Amino acid sequence: MDKQNWWQEAVIYQIYPRSFQDSNGDGIGDIKGIISRLDYLEKLGITGIWLSPVYKSPNDDNGYDISDYESIMDEFGTMADMETLISEAEKRGIKIIMDLVVNHTSDEHPWFIEARKSEKSKYRDYYIWRDAAEDGSLPNDLKSLFGGSAWQWDETAGQYYLHLFSKKQPDLNWENEALRQAVYDMMNFWIDKGIGGFRMDVIDLIGKQPDKGITGNGPKLHDYLKEMHQATFGGKNLLTVGETWGATPEIAKQYSNPVNKELSMVFQFEHIGLDEAEGKTKWDLIPLEISKLKEVFSKWQTELGDEGWNSLFWNNHDLPRIVSRWGNDKEYRVESAKMLAILLHMMKGTPYIYQGEEIGMTNSPVTDIQQVDDIESRNMYYERLEEGYSKAEILTSINAKGRDNARTPMQWNAQDNAGFTTGKPWLALNPNYKQINVEAALKDKNSIFYTYQKLIALRKENPLVIWGEFELLTETEEEVFAYVRSYRGEKWLIVANFSVNETPFSTEGTVKEILIHNYSDGQIDLNGSTLRPYEAFVVKL
């Protein structure tokens, strides 16, 4: 790997704009709100902000349904606000990474409005249309990821169009060269504004061939990415990260090996599915096996080698809060949140922190579907009711895995609405904001915030964290996730007790220096000790 890229040493912070900070009292976070919190992010030490979509959108899927790529959603502000955000972030050494959603648009995008009017429209072929089958039925049995068929009949057009997500999110036809060029022009519009790169939403779906039932990793996918690289960000040292649900290490090398000239890195989700019943959906839960987690992380740490680059994450806007999911948000919230942070941030790759993760925000359970905003959760609820599931069973799944868990407003202080807004929040706050908030975290020198700050500093100051080799320690109890990072004669040991139980641990070596420990009274004996619940540390050997 070329070691000259800023993004290999970076730590990225994801902002979900609707829930971060409201500046005008309408209950919806906005760009001016983000600008007002940049000093906080600078204090944390992050290098870049991945900004979930702020483009014009009717908000069927909270901004991931775009009606105009070159305008800002009214609720979020103006293009002038966006330009101010880019420049104010830059002053603090922070780059803005835009969320690029080009697998689909909104059905309210001018391209789709024109496409449905006439088969002769130049925009018709920007989307994927099919006639009904001979018997009048659906073109084929492709399913939408949000439930139901992926085909929607359009009365005006007299044909079906493809939507792998909501029916208000028609899929773009990447086989059309004019469509591809229009996308590249839009990307260059943003590059010219001085952004630091793109996070690419479901990018592995753009090579789809629906007639063959192929959605992910289609045969022309990598051709399109090479063309995109050449037409837009190639040679500009921008961060480009692809959301690739189906990636294996071999596929990830194709995306992220600099020789291939495609992307900087990918988000791969193999670890994310480990608490899901095999062959079922994300709503069908099984307990996490720590041995499998170790296996998956170790595979990605070692098999990419120097031929690709990895991203590191526990949370994002689509996933439940990690401290509630695999930590312990009741008795050991602080310890388990710190453990999860230490375990992840000492690995090789670019780490991503999701807003509120750095203060240990938790899932926010609901008791009724009326409290749920997320379209995916709502669709699943009504589908499963028809299939005979009980309301209680379905709500258990939503409380464990629903996307609203990540989207409750950021908890800034213990005042009304957690300092997020002076109005009525668009989504109810987690009631625990009076205890869990930024103000309280900054006052407490042992808070989760300062663990994240320290982890970011360790990465900035130590090439070992970025470039070092990774070796999993296999002779441990199942609940102990321990590994060694080594670089140019230096060795660090990272140990995490992924358990509420006290667990024995021993290994060879002596401790030169304790670099970070999630228990403030940390004493460490490598030659035989008992790890406390969720205990984690990093030591120089």
Coordinates of C-alpha atoms in Angstrom, one line a residue:
M1 CA 0.0 0.0 0.0
D2 CA 1.1 3.5 -0.7
K3 CA 1.7 5.1 2.7
Q4 CA 1.1 8.6 1.6
N5 CA -2.7 8.8 2.0
W6 CA -4.1 11.0 4.8
W7 CA -7.1 8.7 5.1
Q8 CA -4.9 5.7 6.2
E9 CA -4.1 7.7 9.4
A10 CA -7.5 9.2 9.8
V11 CA -10.4 8.7 12.2
I12 CA -13.8 9.5 10.8
Y13 CA -16.9 10.6 12.7
Q14 CA -20.3 10.0 11.2
I15 CA -23.0 12.6 11.6
Y16 CA -26.6 11.9 11.0
P17 CA -27.6 15.5 10.4
R18 CA -31.3 15.2 11.3
S19 CA -30.3 14.1 14.8
F20 CA -27.1 16.0 15.6
Q21 CA -27.9 19.6 16.5
D22 CA -30.8 21.8 15.7
S23 CA -30.0 25.5 15.3
N24 CA -33.5 27.0 14.6
G25 CA -35.9 25.2 17.0
D26 CA -37.8 23.2 14.3
G27 CA -36.9 20.0 16.0
I28 CA -34.7 18.8 13.1
G29 CA -30.9 18.9 13.2
D30 CA -29.3 21.1 10.5
I31 CA -26.0 22.3 9.0
K32 CA -25.7 25.4 11.2
G33 CA -26.1 23.1 14.1
I34 CA -23.2 21.0 13.0
I35 CA -21.0 24.1 12.5
S36 CA -21.8 25.1 16.1
R37 CA -20.4 21.8 17.3
L38 CA -17.1 21.6 15.3
D39 CA -15.0 22.7 18.3
Y40 CA -16.3 19.6 20.2
L41 CA -15.3 17.4 17.3
E42 CA -11.9 19.0 17.1
K43 CA -11.4 18.3 20.8
L44 CA -12.3 14.7 20.2
G45 CA -9.5 14.7 17.6
I46 CA -11.2 13.3 14.5
T47 CA -9.9 13.9 11.0
G48 CA -13.1 13.7 8.9
I49 CA -16.9 13.8 9.1
W50 CA -18.9 11.4 7.1
L51 CA -22.1 13.4 6.6
S52 CA -25.2 11.3 6.0
P53 CA -27.2 12.8 3.0
V54 CA -28.1 16.5 3.2
Y55 CA -29.4 16.8 -0.4
K56 CA -32.9 17.7 -1.4
S57 CA -35.2 14.8 -0.6
P58 CA -38.9 14.1 0.2
N59 CA -37.5 12.0 3.1
D60 CA -39.2 8.7 2.4
D61 CA -36.0 7.1 3.6
N62 CA -34.6 9.9 5.7
G63 CA -32.6 11.6 2.9
Y64 CA -31.4 8.4 1.1
D65 CA -34.0 9.2 -1.5
I66 CA -32.5 12.2 -3.4
S67 CA -34.6 14.5 -5.6
D68 CA -31.7 17.0 -6.3
Y69 CA -28.0 16.1 -5.8
E70 CA -26.9 19.8 -6.2
S71 CA -29.3 21.4 -3.7
I72 CA -29.5 21.2 0.1
M73 CA -32.7 20.0 1.9
D74 CA -34.6 23.0 3.1
E75 CA -34.8 21.6 6.7
F76 CA -31.0 21.4 6.8
G77 CA -30.2 24.9 5.4
T78 CA -28.7 26.3 2.2
M79 CA -25.8 25.7 -0.1
A80 CA -24.1 28.7 1.5
D81 CA -24.4 26.9 4.9
M82 CA -22.8 23.8 3.3
E83 CA -19.9 25.8 1.9
T84 CA -19.4 27.4 5.4
L85 CA -19.4 23.9 7.0
I86 CA -16.7 22.7 4.5
S87 CA -14.5 25.7 5.2
E88 CA -15.0 25.9 9.0
A89 CA -14.2 22.1 9.3
E90 CA -11.1 22.6 7.1
K91 CA -9.8 25.3 9.5
R92 CA -9.9 22.6 12.3
G93 CA -8.2 20.0 10.2
I94 CA -11.4 18.1 9.5
K95 CA -12.5 17.0 6.0
I96 CA -16.2 16.5 5.0
I97 CA -17.0 13.2 3.4
M98 CA -20.3 13.3 1.4
D99 CA -22.7 10.4 1.3
L100 CA -23.0 9.4 -2.3
V101 CA -26.3 7.7 -3.1
V102 CA -26.2 6.6 -6.8
N103 CA -27.8 3.2 -6.8
H104 CA -31.2 4.9 -6.8
T105 CA -32.9 8.3 -6.7
S106 CA -36.2 9.5 -5.3
D107 CA -39.2 9.1 -7.6
E108 CA -39.5 12.9 -7.3
H109 CA -36.1 13.4 -9.0
P110 CA -36.6 15.3 -12.3
W111 CA -34.9 12.4 -14.2
F112 CA -37.6 10.0 -13.0
I113 CA -40.5 12.4 -13.5
E114 CA -39.4 12.8 -17.2
A115 CA -38.6 9.1 -17.5
R116 CA -42.1 7.9 -16.7
K117 CA -43.7 10.4 -19.1
S118 CA -42.6 8.7 -22.3
E119 CA -40.6 5.9 -23.7
K120 CA -39.0 8.4 -26.0
S121 CA -37.6 10.5 -23.2
K122 CA -33.8 10.5 -23.0
Y123 CA -34.3 9.8 -19.2
R124 CA -36.4 6.7 -19.7
D125 CA -33.3 4.5 -19.9
Y126 CA -31.8 6.2 -16.7
Y127 CA -34.0 3.7 -14.8
I128 CA -34.8 0.0 -15.1
W129 CA -38.2 -0.7 -16.8
R130 CA -39.8 -4.0 -17.7
D131 CA -43.1 -5.1 -19.1
A132 CA -45.4 -7.4 -17.2
A133 CA -44.8 -11.1 -17.7
E134 CA -47.1 -12.7 -20.4
D135 CA -49.6 -13.7 -17.8
G136 CA -49.7 -10.1 -16.5
S137 CA -47.7 -10.9 -13.4
L138 CA -44.4 -9.3 -12.1
P139 CA -41.3 -9.4 -14.4
N140 CA -39.6 -11.8 -11.9
D141 CA -39.5 -12.6 -8.2
L142 CA -36.7 -10.1 -7.1
K143 CA -37.5 -8.8 -3.6
S144 CA -37.1 -5.3 -2.1
L145 CA -34.8 -5.1 0.8
F146 CA -37.6 -3.1 2.6
G147 CA -40.1 -6.0 2.0
G148 CA -42.3 -7.1 -0.8
S149 CA -41.5 -7.2 -4.6
A150 CA -38.7 -5.1 -6.1
W151 CA -41.1 -4.2 -9.0
Q152 CA -43.6 -1.4 -8.9
W153 CA -46.2 -0.9 -11.7
D154 CA -46.3 2.7 -13.0
E155 CA -49.6 3.7 -14.5
T156 CA -48.2 6.6 -16.4
A157 CA -45.4 4.6 -18.0
G158 CA -47.4 1.5 -18.5
Q159 CA -44.5 -0.6 -17.2
Y160 CA -42.8 -1.9 -14.0
Y161 CA -39.8 -0.2 -12.6
L162 CA -37.2 -1.7 -10.3
H163 CA -36.7 -0.6 -6.7
L164 CA -34.4 -2.6 -4.5
F165 CA -35.4 -0.4 -1.6
S166 CA -38.6 1.7 -1.1
K167 CA -41.0 2.0 -4.1
K168 CA -40.1 5.8 -3.9
Q169 CA -36.5 4.9 -4.6
P170 CA -36.3 3.7 -8.2
D171 CA -33.0 2.1 -9.2
L172 CA -30.7 3.8 -11.7
N173 CA -29.6 2.0 -14.8
W174 CA -25.8 2.1 -14.7
E175 CA -25.7 0.4 -18.2
N176 CA -26.7 3.8 -19.6
E177 CA -23.6 5.8 -20.4
A178 CA -25.3 9.2 -20.2
L179 CA -26.6 8.4 -16.7
R180 CA -23.0 7.5 -15.6
Q181 CA -21.7 10.7 -17.0
A182 CA -24.4 12.7 -15.2
V183 CA -23.4 11.0 -11.9
Y184 CA -19.7 11.9 -12.5
D185 CA -20.6 15.5 -13.3
M186 CA -22.5 15.7 -10.0
M187 CA -19.5 14.2 -8.1
N188 CA -17.2 16.7 -9.6
F189 CA -19.5 19.5 -8.6
W190 CA -18.9 18.4 -5.0
I191 CA -15.2 17.8 -5.4
D192 CA -14.9 21.3 -6.7
K193 CA -16.5 22.6 -3.4
G194 CA -13.5 21.2 -1.5
I195 CA -14.9 18.0 0.1
G196 CA -12.6 15.3 1.3
G197 CA -14.3 12.4 -0.4
F198 CA -17.4 10.1 -0.6
R199 CA -19.0 7.3 1.4
M200 CA -20.7 5.3 -1.3
D201 CA -24.1 3.9 -0.3
V202 CA -24.8 0.3 -1.4
I203 CA -22.3 0.8 -4.2
D204 CA -22.0 -3.0 -4.8
L205 CA -25.5 -2.9 -6.3
I206 CA -24.8 -0.6 -9.2
G207 CA -23.7 -3.5 -11.4
K208 CA -27.0 -5.3 -11.0
Q209 CA -28.5 -7.4 -13.8
P210 CA -32.1 -7.9 -12.7
D211 CA -33.2 -10.2 -15.5
K212 CA -30.6 -12.7 -14.3
G213 CA -31.5 -12.1 -10.6
I214 CA -28.1 -10.5 -9.9
T215 CA -28.1 -7.6 -7.5
G216 CA -24.8 -7.4 -5.7
N217 CA -21.3 -7.7 -7.3
G218 CA -22.6 -7.7 -10.9
P219 CA -20.1 -8.5 -13.7
K220 CA -19.6 -4.8 -14.7
L221 CA -19.4 -3.4 -11.2
H222 CA -15.6 -3.0 -11.2
D223 CA -15.6 -1.5 -14.7
Y224 CA -18.0 1.2 -13.5
L225 CA -15.8 1.9 -10.4
K226 CA -12.7 2.2 -12.5
E227 CA -14.5 4.6 -14.9
M228 CA -15.8 6.6 -12.0
H229 CA -12.3 6.8 -10.5
Q230 CA -10.9 8.1 -13.7
A231 CA -13.7 10.6 -14.3
T232 CA -13.8 12.1 -10.8
F233 CA -11.6 11.5 -7.7
G234 CA -8.6 9.8 -9.3
G235 CA -5.3 11.4 -8.4
K236 CA -6.9 13.8 -5.9
N237 CA -6.2 11.8 -2.7
L238 CA -9.8 11.8 -1.6
L239 CA -11.3 9.2 0.8
T240 CA -13.7 6.9 -1.0
V241 CA -15.4 4.1 1.0
G242 CA -17.9 1.7 -0.5
E243 CA -20.8 0.2 1.4
T244 CA -20.4 -3.4 0.3
W245 CA -22.6 -5.9 2.2
G246 CA -21.4 -8.9 0.2
A247 CA -17.7 -8.3 0.2
T248 CA -15.1 -11.0 1.1
P249 CA -11.4 -10.1 1.6
E250 CA -10.7 -11.2 -2.0
I251 CA -13.5 -8.9 -3.3
A252 CA -12.3 -6.1 -1.0
K253 CA -8.8 -6.3 -2.5
Q254 CA -10.4 -5.6 -5.9
Y255 CA -12.1 -2.5 -4.6
S256 CA -9.2 -1.1 -2.4
N257 CA -5.9 -2.2 -4.0
P258 CA -4.5 1.1 -5.3
V259 CA -3.2 -0.7 -8.4
N260 CA -6.9 -1.3 -9.5
K261 CA -7.8 2.4 -9.2
E262 CA -11.2 2.0 -7.7
L263 CA -11.8 3.0 -4.0
S264 CA -9.8 3.7 -0.9
M265 CA -11.5 1.1 1.2
V266 CA -14.8 -0.7 1.8
F267 CA -17.3 -1.2 4.7
Q268 CA -17.6 -4.9 5.0
F269 CA -20.3 -6.3 7.3
E270 CA -19.3 -9.9 8.0
H271 CA -19.0 -9.2 11.8
I272 CA -22.4 -7.4 11.8
G273 CA -24.4 -10.5 10.9
L274 CA -23.0 -12.7 13.6
D275 CA -26.0 -12.4 15.9
E276 CA -28.5 -13.2 13.1
A277 CA -29.9 -16.7 12.5
E278 CA -28.3 -18.2 9.3
G279 CA -30.4 -17.9 6.2
K280 CA -32.9 -15.6 7.9
T281 CA -33.2 -11.8 8.2
K282 CA -31.5 -9.4 10.5
W283 CA -34.6 -9.5 12.7
D284 CA -34.1 -13.2 13.6
L285 CA -31.7 -13.0 16.6
I286 CA -29.2 -15.5 18.0
P287 CA -26.6 -14.9 20.8
L288 CA -23.2 -13.7 19.6
E289 CA -20.4 -16.2 19.7
I290 CA -17.1 -14.4 20.7
S291 CA -15.1 -17.1 18.9
K292 CA -16.8 -16.3 15.6
L293 CA -16.2 -12.6 16.2
K294 CA -12.5 -13.2 16.7
E295 CA -12.4 -15.4 13.6
V296 CA -14.0 -12.7 11.4
F297 CA -12.0 -9.8 12.6
S298 CA -8.7 -11.8 12.4
K299 CA -9.5 -12.9 8.9
W300 CA -10.0 -9.3 7.7
Q301 CA -6.9 -8.1 9.6
T302 CA -4.6 -10.7 8.1
E303 CA -6.1 -11.6 4.6
L304 CA -6.2 -8.0 3.2
G305 CA -2.5 -7.7 4.0
D306 CA -0.9 -4.8 2.1
E307 CA -3.2 -5.4 -0.9
G308 CA -6.2 -3.6 0.4
W309 CA -7.5 -1.2 3.1
N310 CA -10.1 -1.9 5.7
S311 CA -12.6 0.2 7.6
L312 CA -13.3 -0.4 11.3
F313 CA -16.7 0.2 12.8
W314 CA -19.3 -1.0 15.3
N315 CA -22.1 1.5 14.6
N316 CA -23.7 3.6 11.9
H317 CA -27.1 5.1 11.2
D318 CA -28.5 1.7 10.1
L319 CA -27.3 -0.3 13.1
P320 CA -28.3 -0.5 16.8
R321 CA -26.0 1.0 19.4
I322 CA -23.1 -1.4 20.0
V323 CA -23.1 -0.9 23.8
S324 CA -26.7 -2.2 23.9
R325 CA -26.1 -4.9 21.4
W326 CA -22.8 -6.6 22.4
G327 CA -21.8 -4.6 25.5
N328 CA -23.8 -4.2 28.7
D329 CA -25.8 -1.0 28.8
K330 CA -27.2 -1.7 32.3
E331 CA -24.5 -2.6 34.9
Y332 CA -21.3 -2.1 32.9
R333 CA -22.2 0.6 30.3
V334 CA -19.0 2.6 30.8
E335 CA -16.6 -0.4 31.0
S336 CA -18.1 -2.3 28.1
A337 CA -18.3 0.8 25.9
K338 CA -14.6 1.5 26.5
M339 CA -13.7 -2.2 26.0
L340 CA -15.5 -2.2 22.6
A341 CA -13.6 1.1 21.6
I342 CA -10.2 -0.2 22.7
L343 CA -10.7 -3.6 20.9
L344 CA -11.6 -1.9 17.6
H345 CA -9.4 1.2 17.5
M346 CA -6.2 -0.7 17.9
M347 CA -6.8 -2.7 14.7
K348 CA -5.4 -1.9 11.3
G349 CA -7.7 0.2 9.1
T350 CA -9.6 3.5 9.3
P351 CA -11.9 3.7 12.3
Y352 CA -15.4 5.3 12.1
I353 CA -17.1 6.6 15.2
Y354 CA -20.9 7.1 15.0
Q355 CA -22.3 10.2 16.8
G356 CA -22.9 9.5 20.4
E357 CA -20.8 6.4 20.4
E358 CA -18.0 8.4 22.1
I359 CA -20.3 9.0 25.1
G360 CA -21.9 5.6 25.2
M361 CA -25.4 6.4 24.0
T362 CA -27.7 3.4 24.1
N363 CA -30.6 1.9 22.3
S364 CA -34.0 3.5 23.0
P365 CA -36.7 0.8 23.4
V366 CA -40.3 1.4 22.2
T367 CA -43.5 -0.2 23.4
D368 CA -45.7 0.6 20.3
I369 CA -45.2 0.8 16.5
Q370 CA -46.5 4.3 16.6
Q371 CA -43.3 5.3 18.3
V372 CA -41.3 4.0 15.3
D373 CA -40.2 6.3 12.5
D374 CA -38.0 4.0 10.4
I375 CA -39.6 2.7 7.2
E376 CA -37.7 -0.6 7.3
S377 CA -38.9 -1.4 10.8
R378 CA -42.5 -0.3 10.1
N379 CA -42.7 -2.4 6.9
M380 CA -41.4 -5.5 8.8
Y381 CA -43.8 -5.0 11.6
Y382 CA -46.9 -5.1 9.4
E383 CA -45.5 -7.9 7.2
R384 CA -44.8 -10.1 10.3
L385 CA -48.2 -9.4 11.9
E386 CA -49.8 -10.8 8.7
E387 CA -47.4 -13.8 9.0
G388 CA -48.7 -14.5 12.5
Y389 CA -45.9 -13.2 14.7
S390 CA -47.1 -11.5 18.0
K391 CA -46.7 -7.8 18.5
A392 CA -44.4 -8.5 21.5
E393 CA -42.1 -10.7 19.3
I394 CA -41.9 -8.1 16.6
L395 CA -41.2 -5.2 19.0
T396 CA -38.4 -7.3 20.6
S397 CA -36.7 -7.5 17.2
I398 CA -37.2 -3.8 16.5
N399 CA -35.8 -2.9 19.9
A400 CA -32.8 -5.0 19.3
K401 CA -32.1 -4.2 15.6
G402 CA -34.3 -1.2 14.5
R403 CA -32.6 1.7 12.8
D404 CA -34.2 4.3 15.1
N405 CA -31.9 3.1 17.9
A406 CA -29.1 5.0 16.2
R407 CA -31.2 8.0 15.1
T408 CA -32.5 9.3 18.5
P409 CA -31.1 12.9 18.9
M410 CA -27.6 13.5 20.1
Q411 CA -27.5 14.0 23.9
W412 CA -25.6 17.2 24.6
N413 CA -26.6 18.1 28.2
A414 CA -29.2 17.4 30.9
Q415 CA -31.5 20.3 30.0
D416 CA -34.8 20.2 28.0
N417 CA -34.4 17.9 24.9
A418 CA -30.8 17.3 25.8
G419 CA -29.7 20.6 24.3
F420 CA -30.5 19.2 20.8
T421 CA -33.4 21.5 20.1
T422 CA -35.6 24.2 21.7
G423 CA -38.6 22.8 19.7
K424 CA -40.2 19.3 19.6
P425 CA -37.6 16.8 18.4
W426 CA -38.5 14.9 15.2
L427 CA -37.8 11.6 17.0
A428 CA -38.2 11.1 20.7
L429 CA -35.0 11.4 22.8
N430 CA -33.7 8.5 24.8
P431 CA -35.0 9.2 28.3
N432 CA -31.5 8.5 29.8
Y433 CA -30.1 11.8 28.4
K434 CA -30.1 13.3 31.9
Q435 CA -27.4 10.9 32.9
I436 CA -25.7 10.2 29.5
N437 CA -24.7 13.4 27.7
V438 CA -21.7 15.3 26.4
E439 CA -21.5 17.9 29.2
A440 CA -21.3 15.2 31.8
A441 CA -18.8 13.2 29.8
L442 CA -16.5 16.2 29.4
K443 CA -16.5 16.9 33.2
D444 CA -15.6 13.3 34.1
K445 CA -11.9 12.5 33.4
N446 CA -12.7 8.8 33.4
S447 CA -15.6 9.1 30.9
I448 CA -15.9 7.1 27.6
F449 CA -15.2 10.3 25.7
Y450 CA -11.6 10.6 27.0
T451 CA -11.0 6.9 26.1
Y452 CA -12.0 7.7 22.5
Q453 CA -9.8 10.9 22.6
K454 CA -6.9 8.9 23.9
L455 CA -7.4 6.1 21.3
I456 CA -7.4 8.7 18.5
A457 CA -4.2 10.3 19.9
L458 CA -2.5 6.9 20.1
R459 CA -3.3 6.3 16.4
K460 CA -1.9 9.7 15.4
E461 CA 1.3 9.4 17.4
N462 CA 2.2 5.7 16.7
P463 CA 2.8 4.3 13.2
L464 CA 2.4 0.8 14.7
V465 CA -1.4 1.3 15.0
I466 CA -1.6 2.2 11.3
W467 CA 0.9 -0.1 9.7
G468 CA 1.7 -2.9 12.3
E469 CA 1.1 -6.6 11.7
F470 CA -1.8 -8.3 13.5
E471 CA -1.6 -11.6 15.3
L472 CA -4.6 -13.1 17.2
L473 CA -3.7 -14.8 20.5
T474 CA -5.5 -18.2 20.2
E475 CA -4.6 -19.7 23.6
T476 CA -7.2 -17.8 25.6
E477 CA -10.6 -18.3 27.1
E478 CA -13.3 -17.9 24.4
E479 CA -14.5 -14.6 26.0
V480 CA -11.0 -13.1 25.9
F481 CA -10.2 -11.3 22.6
A482 CA -6.5 -10.6 22.6
Y483 CA -4.1 -9.7 19.8
V484 CA -0.6 -8.4 19.2
R485 CA 0.3 -5.5 16.9
S486 CA 4.0 -5.4 15.9
Y487 CA 6.0 -2.9 13.8
R488 CA 9.7 -2.3 13.4
G489 CA 10.7 -4.2 16.6
E490 CA 7.9 -2.7 18.7
K491 CA 5.1 -4.9 20.1
W492 CA 1.7 -3.9 21.7
L493 CA -0.6 -6.3 23.3
I494 CA -4.4 -5.6 23.2
V495 CA -6.6 -7.6 25.6
A496 CA -10.4 -7.4 26.0
N497 CA -12.7 -9.5 28.2
F498 CA -15.8 -9.7 26.1
S499 CA -17.9 -10.8 29.1
V500 CA -19.7 -9.8 32.2
N501 CA -17.9 -12.6 34.0
E502 CA -14.4 -12.5 35.6
T503 CA -12.2 -14.4 33.3
P504 CA -8.6 -15.8 33.7
F505 CA -5.9 -14.6 31.3
S506 CA -2.2 -15.2 31.0
T507 CA 0.4 -14.8 28.3
E508 CA 4.2 -14.5 28.0
G509 CA 5.9 -11.2 28.1
T510 CA 6.4 -8.3 30.5
V511 CA 4.7 -4.9 30.5
K512 CA 6.9 -2.0 29.5
E513 CA 4.2 0.6 29.6
I514 CA 0.4 0.7 30.1
L515 CA -0.9 2.8 27.2
I516 CA -4.6 2.7 28.0
H517 CA -6.9 0.8 30.5
N518 CA -10.6 0.9 30.9
Y519 CA -10.4 0.5 34.7
S520 CA -8.9 3.5 36.4
D521 CA -7.0 1.5 39.0
G522 CA -5.4 -0.7 36.4
Q523 CA -2.8 -3.2 37.6
I524 CA -1.8 -5.7 34.9
D525 CA 0.0 -9.0 35.4
L526 CA 0.4 -11.0 32.2
N527 CA 1.6 -14.1 33.9
G528 CA -1.7 -15.1 35.4
S529 CA -4.5 -12.7 36.4
T530 CA -8.2 -12.5 36.4
L531 CA -9.8 -10.0 34.0
R532 CA -12.7 -8.1 35.5
P533 CA -16.1 -7.7 33.6
Y534 CA -15.4 -6.1 30.3
E535 CA -11.8 -5.2 31.3
A536 CA -9.6 -4.1 28.4
F537 CA -6.2 -2.6 28.1
V538 CA -3.3 -1.9 25.7
V539 CA 0.3 -2.4 26.8
K540 CA 3.7 -2.0 25.2
L541 CA 5.7 -5.2 25.7

